[in-house]
Amino acid sequence: MGLFQKVMVANRGEIAVRIIRACKELGIPTVTVFTEQDANAIHITKADQAILVSPGPVAGYLDHAQIIEVARWAGADAIHPGYGFGAENWQFAQACEDAGLTFIGPPPEAMRQMGDKVLARKLADEAGLPTVPGSPVIGTAEEAQTWAGKIGFPMLLKAKGGGGGRGMRRVDTLEQLLNSLQGASQEAARNFGDPAVYLEKLIEEPKHIEIQILGDKHGNLIHLGERDCSIQRRHQKIIEIAPSLVLTPEKRREMGELAKRAAALLGYHSAGTMEFLVDKDLNYYFLEMNTRIQVEHPITELITGIDLVAGQIKAAAGERLTLTQDDVRLHGFAIECRINAEDPRNNFFPSPGRITRYQSPGGIGIRLDGCVFGGYEVPPYFDPLLAKLCAWGNTWEEVLNRMDRALEEYIIRGIKTTIPFYRQVLKHADFRSGLFTTNFLAEKMPSLAYKDVHEPWDLFYVAGATLFCELNQIAKK
Ligand code: ADP
Ligand code: ADP
Ligand code: MG
């Protein structure tokens, strides 16, 4: 018998395609779900079977009871949640297990503990990981004042249930903190269903560096080095690199071993990521753990040659890790650019709509994980991620040149994308030096200006369409 009879891929977009591909290579049939407004999505055509769930456009993907029911009806014996949607919901993981379906992810209890940002910090501290100085949940103005005295300004006021870069505000003075407390709590209740907020020291000019781990159900754990995800807009990653250009082999080993130790204490298995902030003296502070496959996992796959999604599936099926820590070798450099349907020149405003022309890049060292095609109408309801363009090179110089070449080849017309913006980032001396911090985009935005790409015939289309409308109007008169 194979690893599983059938896997329910409970997601959409590029990550659903990524998981279906892994299942195909392992000889496992797949079933997926979609909502009415998402009927042209590409994951539907890639899976062996696709079932309509409701209501659309989004709620059907979040209806865990319905997804479990559909999975059982289709004869699936495992569920892969991808990222987003139900991926970090420990109750969903538990409900899958209760229904006799293997959840392809870590144990629900580890998800519960790490999903609570305040508890996660406490557990990390107990495991010997340095954490960002911070407070427990703040209930009153007095508590806020006491903790502000201990931590010191500037600080971040964070929602305990926050995620996806949302739910944090900077506070520089006691007055600001006391004025923000109530509003932050109300906002947290509204956005995350949990009013709890806490304080964290603001680490100035940090790098965001995260360690990838992978483990089996027999207590074996390895780490696969780090990713530098400091290029962010609104606290959300958009370009990632592996390995970091600043981490020394000693620091990598130290952080990796600590991440494994913390994971072992949680009884962790499957893939997971420990996120850290790192200052210029290479002091590192645990930020949070993501108990799922991460968007940017392909760059780790490119430098290690290890298939993380297949690793998750094998671990879930109870297979033993065949790799030891010594087998993990990092080769060369990789970059990921998140190709988003957004307008960087308009504050990264979403740009859904019809793709009128599409031509994907390729060639040596290029990997593309996408979910769009020419004629596809990008729906406004979901994540703006169209594709993840990754490049691999023997050297940093080679990977920079290769990524720029691939971005130049990549043609997406009809909507605005982040492609032309990334070419500017790749040219910037601070990016090329590898020394960039999470402040890079906010600070360098003015120097990253570019002209929009227009093909000569685009103008003809516009002129033609205008003329057609005019003639129509005249004909009607
Ligand atoms: P990663 O850490 O894997 O790079 P992100 O932190 O950007 O990715 O989040 C992964 C996905 O999950 C994104 O699609 C993001 O929008 C979504 N996400 C994560 N947490 C939340 C949350 N609490 N609320 C809304 N969306 C979230
Ligand atoms: P999320 O759950 O939204 O991913 P994180 O806690 O992982 O939230 O933080 C996301 C990003 O916000 C970080 O990568 C970093 O850029 C910024 N950030 C978060 N906490 C701090 C902090 N204490 N000091 C400085 N920057 C921070
Ligand atoms: Mg995070």
Short mmCIF file of C-alpha atoms and ligand atoms in Angstrom, two decimals, residues 83-85 88 161-166 191-192 210 229 235-237 240 275 288 290 292-296 338 383, ligand 1:
data_model
loop_
_atom_site.label_atom_id
_atom_site.label_comp_id
_atom_site.label_asym_id
_atom_site.label_seq_id
_atom_site.Cartn_x
_atom_site.Cartn_y
_atom_site.Cartn_z
CA TYR A 83 -0.87 27.69 4.42
CA GLY A 84 -3.52 30.26 5.34
CA PHE A 85 -7.14 29.05 5.75
CA GLU A 88 -2.73 26.88 11.77
CA GLY A 161 -4.07 36.39 17.81
CA GLY A 162 -2.44 38.52 15.08
CA GLY A 163 -0.87 37.18 11.91
CA GLY A 164 -0.10 37.93 8.28
CA GLY A 165 1.69 41.13 9.37
CA ARG A 166 -1.48 42.58 10.88
CA ASN A 191 -9.92 41.18 13.28
CA PHE A 192 -8.79 38.08 15.17
CA GLU A 210 13.93 31.98 10.11
CA CYS A 229 12.92 37.37 4.79
CA HIS A 235 5.41 43.46 7.89
CA GLN A 236 4.71 40.96 5.09
CA LYS A 237 7.47 39.23 3.20
CA GLU A 240 13.24 35.98 0.42
CA GLU A 275 11.15 33.01 13.13
CA GLU A 288 7.15 33.14 16.67
CA ASN A 290 4.75 28.90 12.10
CA ARG A 292 2.85 24.77 8.73
CA ILE A 293 4.53 24.79 5.32
CA GLN A 294 5.69 28.32 4.63
CA VAL A 295 5.10 30.33 1.45
CA GLU A 296 8.85 30.70 0.89
CA ARG A 338 6.41 36.80 -4.72
CA ASP A 383 -4.44 36.42 -1.49
P1 ADP B 1 4.86 32.96 5.52
O1 ADP B 1 5.16 33.27 6.95
O2 ADP B 1 4.52 31.55 5.21
O3 ADP B 1 5.81 33.55 4.58
P2 ADP B 1 2.73 34.78 5.81
O4 ADP B 1 3.08 35.05 7.21
O5 ADP B 1 2.76 35.88 4.80
O6 ADP B 1 3.55 33.63 5.18
O7 ADP B 1 1.31 34.08 5.83
C1 ADP B 1 1.01 32.97 5.00
C2 ADP B 1 -0.38 33.06 4.53
O8 ADP B 1 -1.29 33.02 5.59
C3 ADP B 1 -0.66 34.33 3.80
O9 ADP B 1 -1.53 33.98 2.78
C4 ADP B 1 -1.33 35.21 4.84
O10 ADP B 1 -2.21 36.10 4.21
C5 ADP B 1 -2.06 34.19 5.66
N1 ADP B 1 -2.19 34.51 7.09
C6 ADP B 1 -1.41 34.06 8.07
N2 ADP B 1 -1.88 34.42 9.27
C7 ADP B 1 -2.99 35.13 9.05
C8 ADP B 1 -3.95 35.78 9.91
N3 ADP B 1 -3.89 35.72 11.23
N4 ADP B 1 -4.94 36.45 9.33
C9 ADP B 1 -5.05 36.48 8.00
N5 ADP B 1 -4.21 35.87 7.15
C10 ADP B 1 -3.18 35.20 7.65
#
